[in-house]
Coordinates of C-alpha atoms in Angstrom, one line a residue:
X1 CA -0.1 0.0 0.0
X2 CA 1.1 3.4 -0.6
X3 CA 2.6 5.6 2.1
X4 CA 1.5 9.1 3.0
X5 CA 4.2 11.0 1.4
X6 CA 3.6 8.9 -1.9
X7 CA -0.7 9.5 -1.2
X8 CA 0.5 13.4 -0.9
X9 CA 1.9 13.7 -4.4
X10 CA -0.6 11.8 -6.4
X11 CA -2.5 15.2 -7.2
X12 CA 0.2 16.8 -9.9
X13 CA 1.3 19.7 -8.6
X14 CA 0.6 21.3 -11.9
X15 CA -2.6 20.9 -11.5
X16 CA -3.0 22.7 -8.7
X17 CA -1.1 25.2 -10.4
X18 CA -3.3 25.2 -13.2
X19 CA -6.1 25.5 -11.0
X20 CA -5.2 28.1 -9.2
X21 CA -4.3 29.8 -12.5
X22 CA -8.0 29.3 -13.7
X23 CA -9.3 30.7 -10.6
X24 CA -7.2 33.9 -11.2
X25 CA -8.5 34.2 -15.2
X26 CA -11.7 33.9 -14.3
X27 CA -11.8 36.3 -11.6
X28 CA -10.0 39.1 -13.4
X29 CA -12.4 38.4 -16.9
X30 CA -15.7 38.5 -14.9
X31 CA -14.5 41.6 -13.1
X32 CA -13.7 43.6 -16.2
X33 CA -16.9 42.8 -17.1
X34 CA -19.3 43.1 -14.3
X35 CA -18.7 46.3 -11.7
X36 CA -20.5 44.4 -9.3
X37 CA -18.2 40.8 -9.3
X38 CA -15.2 41.9 -8.0
X39 CA -16.7 43.3 -4.4
X40 CA -16.8 42.1 -1.0
X41 CA -20.5 41.4 -1.3
X42 CA -20.0 39.0 -4.5
X43 CA -17.6 36.9 -3.0
X44 CA -19.5 36.4 0.3
X45 CA -22.1 35.3 -2.0
X46 CA -20.2 33.2 -4.2
X47 CA -18.8 31.6 -0.6
X48 CA -22.3 31.1 0.7
X49 CA -23.7 29.6 -3.2
X50 CA -21.3 26.7 -3.5
X51 CA -21.4 26.3 0.6
X52 CA -23.9 23.6 0.0
X53 CA -22.2 21.6 -3.1
X54 CA -19.0 21.8 -1.5
X55 CA -20.2 19.9 1.5
X56 CA -21.4 17.2 -1.2
X57 CA -18.3 17.4 -3.1
X58 CA -15.9 16.5 -0.1
X59 CA -18.8 13.1 -0.6
X60 CA -18.1 12.8 -3.8
X61 CA -14.4 12.8 -3.5
X62 CA -14.0 10.3 -0.9
X63 CA -16.3 7.8 -3.2
X64 CA -14.6 8.7 -6.1
X65 CA -10.8 7.7 -4.8
X66 CA -12.2 4.3 -2.9
X67 CA -13.2 3.5 -6.7
X68 CA -17.4 4.1 -6.0
X69 CA -19.7 7.2 -7.4
X70 CA -23.1 7.9 -6.0
X71 CA -25.3 10.0 -8.2
X72 CA -27.8 10.7 -5.4
X73 CA -26.3 12.6 -3.0
X74 CA -28.0 15.4 -4.4
X75 CA -31.3 13.9 -3.9
X76 CA -30.7 12.2 -0.5
X77 CA -29.8 15.9 0.8
X78 CA -33.4 17.2 -0.9
X79 CA -34.9 13.7 1.0
X80 CA -33.1 14.6 4.4
X81 CA -34.8 18.1 4.2
X82 CA -37.8 16.9 3.5
X83 CA -38.1 14.3 6.4
X84 CA -36.8 16.6 9.0
X85 CA -39.0 19.6 7.6
X86 CA -42.4 16.6 8.2
X87 CA -40.9 15.9 11.3
X88 CA -41.0 19.4 12.7
X89 CA -44.4 20.3 11.0
X90 CA -45.5 16.8 13.1
X91 CA -44.9 18.5 16.6
X92 CA -41.3 16.8 17.1
X93 CA -38.4 19.1 18.6
X94 CA -36.1 20.6 16.4
X95 CA -33.5 18.3 17.8
X96 CA -35.3 15.5 17.1
X97 CA -36.4 16.4 13.2
X98 CA -32.4 17.1 12.9
X99 CA -31.4 13.6 14.3
X100 CA -34.7 12.2 12.1
X101 CA -32.6 13.9 9.1
X102 CA -29.1 12.9 9.0
X103 CA -31.1 9.1 10.0
X104 CA -32.7 9.3 6.9
X105 CA -29.8 10.4 5.3
X106 CA -28.1 7.4 6.5
X107 CA -30.8 4.4 5.5
X108 CA -30.3 5.8 1.7
X109 CA -26.8 5.6 1.7
X110 CA -27.0 2.3 3.5
X111 CA -29.4 1.5 0.5
X112 CA -26.9 2.5 -1.9
X113 CA -24.1 0.5 -0.5
X114 CA -26.3 -2.4 -0.5
X115 CA -26.8 -2.3 -3.8
X116 CA -23.2 -1.7 -5.0
X117 CA -21.5 -3.7 -2.6
X118 CA -23.6 -6.9 -2.7
X119 CA -25.6 -7.3 -5.0
X120 CA -22.2 -6.0 -7.2
X121 CA -24.5 -3.5 -9.4
X122 CA -22.0 -0.9 -10.8
X123 CA -22.0 2.4 -8.7
X124 CA -22.5 4.9 -12.2
X125 CA -26.2 2.6 -12.8
X126 CA -27.2 1.8 -9.2
X127 CA -27.3 5.3 -7.8
X128 CA -28.6 6.8 -11.1
X129 CA -31.4 4.5 -10.5
X130 CA -31.6 5.4 -6.6
X131 CA -31.3 9.4 -7.7
X132 CA -34.8 8.8 -9.7
X133 CA -36.3 6.8 -6.8
X134 CA -35.4 9.2 -4.1
X135 CA -36.4 11.9 -6.2
X136 CA -39.9 10.4 -7.0
X137 CA -40.5 9.2 -3.5
X138 CA -39.5 13.0 -2.8
X139 CA -42.6 14.1 -4.9
X140 CA -45.3 11.4 -4.1
X141 CA -44.5 12.5 -0.4
X142 CA -45.0 15.9 -1.1
X143 CA -47.3 15.9 -4.0
X144 CA -44.6 18.0 -5.4
X145 CA -45.6 21.1 -3.1
X146 CA -42.6 22.6 -0.8
X147 CA -42.7 21.8 3.0
X148 CA -42.7 25.1 4.4
X149 CA -41.3 25.0 8.4
X150 CA -41.2 27.7 10.9
X151 CA -38.2 28.9 13.1
X152 CA -35.6 26.8 13.9
X153 CA -33.0 26.7 16.7
X154 CA -29.9 25.9 14.1
X155 CA -31.5 28.2 11.5
X156 CA -27.9 30.4 11.4
X157 CA -26.0 27.2 10.2
X158 CA -27.7 28.6 6.8
X159 CA -28.7 32.1 7.7
X160 CA -25.7 33.4 10.5
X161 CA -23.1 35.3 9.4
X162 CA -19.2 34.7 11.6
X163 CA -15.9 36.2 11.3
X164 CA -15.3 38.8 8.7
X165 CA -19.1 38.3 8.0
X166 CA -18.4 35.1 6.3
X167 CA -21.1 32.8 5.9
X168 CA -21.9 30.0 8.8
X169 CA -22.6 27.7 6.0
X170 CA -19.4 28.3 4.5
X171 CA -17.0 28.1 7.6
X172 CA -19.2 24.5 8.1
X173 CA -18.3 23.7 4.6
X174 CA -14.7 24.2 4.7
X175 CA -14.3 22.1 8.5
X176 CA -15.8 19.0 6.7
X177 CA -13.4 19.6 4.3
X178 CA -10.3 20.2 6.6
X179 CA -11.7 17.3 8.5
X180 CA -12.1 15.0 5.6
X181 CA -8.4 16.2 4.7
X182 CA -6.8 14.8 7.6
X183 CA -8.5 11.4 7.6
X184 CA -7.6 10.6 3.8
X185 CA -4.1 11.9 4.3
X186 CA -3.2 11.3 7.9
X187 CA -5.3 8.5 9.1
X188 CA -5.4 4.2 8.7
X189 CA -9.0 4.7 7.0
X190 CA -7.3 7.3 4.4
X191 CA -4.8 4.9 3.5
X192 CA -7.1 2.1 3.4
X193 CA -8.9 4.6 0.8
X194 CA -6.9 5.4 -1.4
X195 CA -5.4 1.8 -1.8
X196 CA -8.6 0.3 -2.3
X197 CA -9.6 2.8 -5.3
X198 CA -6.2 2.0 -6.6
X199 CA -6.2 -1.6 -6.8
X200 CA -8.5 -3.5 -4.3
X201 CA -7.5 -7.0 -4.7
X202 CA -4.0 -6.4 -2.8
X203 CA -6.3 -4.8 -0.2
X204 CA -8.5 -7.8 -0.2
X205 CA -5.3 -10.3 0.7
X206 CA -4.0 -8.3 3.1
X207 CA -7.1 -8.9 5.4
X208 CA -8.6 -5.2 4.5
X209 CA -12.4 -5.6 4.2
X210 CA -13.3 -4.1 1.2
X211 CA -16.7 -4.4 1.5
X212 CA -17.6 -3.0 4.4
X213 CA -15.1 -0.1 4.1
X214 CA -17.0 0.6 0.8
X215 CA -20.4 0.1 2.3
X216 CA -19.5 2.7 4.8
X217 CA -18.4 5.3 3.2
X218 CA -21.5 5.1 1.1
X219 CA -23.5 5.6 4.7
X220 CA -21.1 8.3 5.9
X221 CA -21.2 9.9 2.6
X222 CA -24.9 9.9 2.5
X223 CA -25.2 11.1 6.4
X224 CA -22.8 14.1 5.3
X225 CA -25.3 15.4 2.0
X226 CA -27.8 15.0 4.8
X227 CA -26.4 17.6 6.7
X228 CA -25.7 20.0 3.8
X229 CA -29.5 19.1 3.4
X230 CA -30.8 20.3 6.4
X231 CA -28.4 23.5 5.6
X232 CA -30.6 24.0 2.6
X233 CA -33.0 24.0 4.7
X234 CA -32.3 25.9 7.1
X235 CA -31.5 28.3 3.9
X236 CA -34.6 29.0 3.1
X237 CA -36.9 27.7 5.5
X238 CA -38.9 25.7 2.9
X239 CA -38.2 21.7 1.8
X240 CA -38.9 20.9 -2.1
X241 CA -38.2 17.7 -3.7
X242 CA -36.8 19.7 -6.4
X243 CA -34.1 20.5 -4.2
X244 CA -30.6 20.2 -5.8
X245 CA -31.6 18.9 -9.0
X246 CA -29.3 19.1 -11.4
X247 CA -26.7 19.9 -8.4
X248 CA -24.9 16.6 -9.6
X249 CA -23.5 18.0 -12.7
X250 CA -21.8 20.7 -11.1
X251 CA -20.5 18.3 -8.1
X252 CA -18.9 15.7 -10.4
X253 CA -17.4 18.8 -12.8
X254 CA -15.5 20.5 -9.6
X255 CA -14.4 16.9 -8.6
X256 CA -12.7 15.6 -11.7
X257 CA -11.4 19.5 -12.3
X258 CA -9.8 19.3 -8.9
X259 CA -7.6 16.4 -10.0
X260 CA -9.8 13.1 -8.8
X261 CA -9.8 10.1 -10.9
X262 CA -12.9 9.1 -12.3
X263 CA -11.7 5.6 -11.7
X264 CA -10.4 5.9 -8.4
X265 CA -6.9 5.6 -6.1
X266 CA -5.9 9.3 -6.5
X267 CA -7.1 12.9 -5.9
X268 CA -7.1 15.4 -3.0
X269 CA -9.9 17.4 -1.4
X270 CA -7.7 20.4 -1.9
X271 CA -8.1 20.2 -5.6
X272 CA -12.0 19.8 -5.2
X273 CA -12.2 22.9 -3.1
X274 CA -10.4 24.7 -6.0
X275 CA -12.6 23.1 -8.7
X276 CA -15.4 24.0 -6.7
X277 CA -14.5 27.8 -6.6
X278 CA -13.9 28.1 -10.4
X279 CA -17.1 26.5 -11.0
X280 CA -18.8 28.9 -8.2
X281 CA -17.2 32.0 -10.3
X282 CA -18.3 31.3 -13.0
X283 CA -21.9 30.4 -12.4
X284 CA -22.2 33.5 -10.5
X285 CA -20.4 35.3 -12.7
X286 CA -23.0 34.4 -16.1
X287 CA -25.8 35.3 -13.7
X288 CA -24.2 38.5 -13.0
X289 CA -23.7 39.2 -16.9
X290 CA -26.8 38.6 -17.3
X291 CA -26.3 34.8 -19.7
X292 CA -29.4 33.1 -20.5
X293 CA -30.0 30.3 -18.7
X294 CA -29.9 27.9 -21.7
X295 CA -26.6 29.4 -22.4
X296 CA -25.7 28.7 -18.6
X297 CA -26.5 25.1 -19.3
X298 CA -24.4 25.0 -22.4
X299 CA -21.3 26.5 -20.2
X300 CA -22.0 23.6 -17.5
X301 CA -21.8 20.9 -19.9
X302 CA -18.7 22.3 -21.6
X303 CA -17.3 22.6 -18.6
X304 CA -18.4 18.9 -17.6
X305 CA -16.8 17.9 -20.9
X306 CA -13.7 19.3 -20.2
X307 CA -13.4 17.8 -16.6
X308 CA -13.8 14.2 -18.0
X309 CA -11.5 14.4 -21.2
X310 CA -8.9 15.9 -18.6
X311 CA -9.9 12.9 -16.5
X312 CA -9.3 11.0 -19.1
X313 CA -5.5 11.4 -19.5
X314 CA -5.0 10.4 -15.7
X315 CA -3.8 6.7 -14.9
X316 CA -5.9 4.8 -12.6
X317 CA -8.0 1.8 -11.7
X318 CA -11.9 1.1 -12.9
X319 CA -14.4 -0.1 -10.4
X320 CA -13.3 -4.0 -9.1

């Protein structure tokens, strides 16, 4: 198995330099096109906008590094927010509803893990199916309507601000990212995740329970997604079955741009963060420039194609 020092080198320094340069160019471009872009207020808006997707990107990064993928995490976040809102409106306390939302995410993650690990269904197929299933059940449960909630004790997670007026949601995102960056790079579990993604067969040979780790990753990734969904709920005060619909594309594009290998074994949360910043700047800039929605879709699709193309030049193992 690869050492920590070897693993820290898995993301090419040139990739990081390229990401920083791309982010810098994007900021310069939009700054010259809109007087409202390069302002403190707008950068705070960007930080708030990327927070939820950024937390989801942390989950996607860990799964991809392990050689798996979960396309349903945005749907899990939406489902968790709806479950929490329903519990709150049914008379449960805020804490009970919060825990209920987290449990909902864990159960949905366990469903994905069971399908992928036990039934050996390819992750992209399995989670594409559960994405549609979770979304559909959300519409059935709510009748397609939003679930409105009153004030909640943890509203500050989505609406509050902290030091330097930074959104609390962004601070939460950075805290989640730093914690799991440390897990990936300085723990035995992180070593297992990278090793399993590189080649699971030697891991099985030395006694590592590959299936258990992969199943656990699906569960914990869904719990993180559920937490993101609860922050989203606290931001708007409503739970919607269509919440974060289409966010999967931005998240995967950001993760792949950040240098995570689609075939597993390589990547860094630092790269994911930079990739998410690039996506956030582009999304914000196109809105400020009043770019039509259909052209924004074209840009996002192009970014995803570029991200996948870059990934195709990186070596890595497929799902095994």
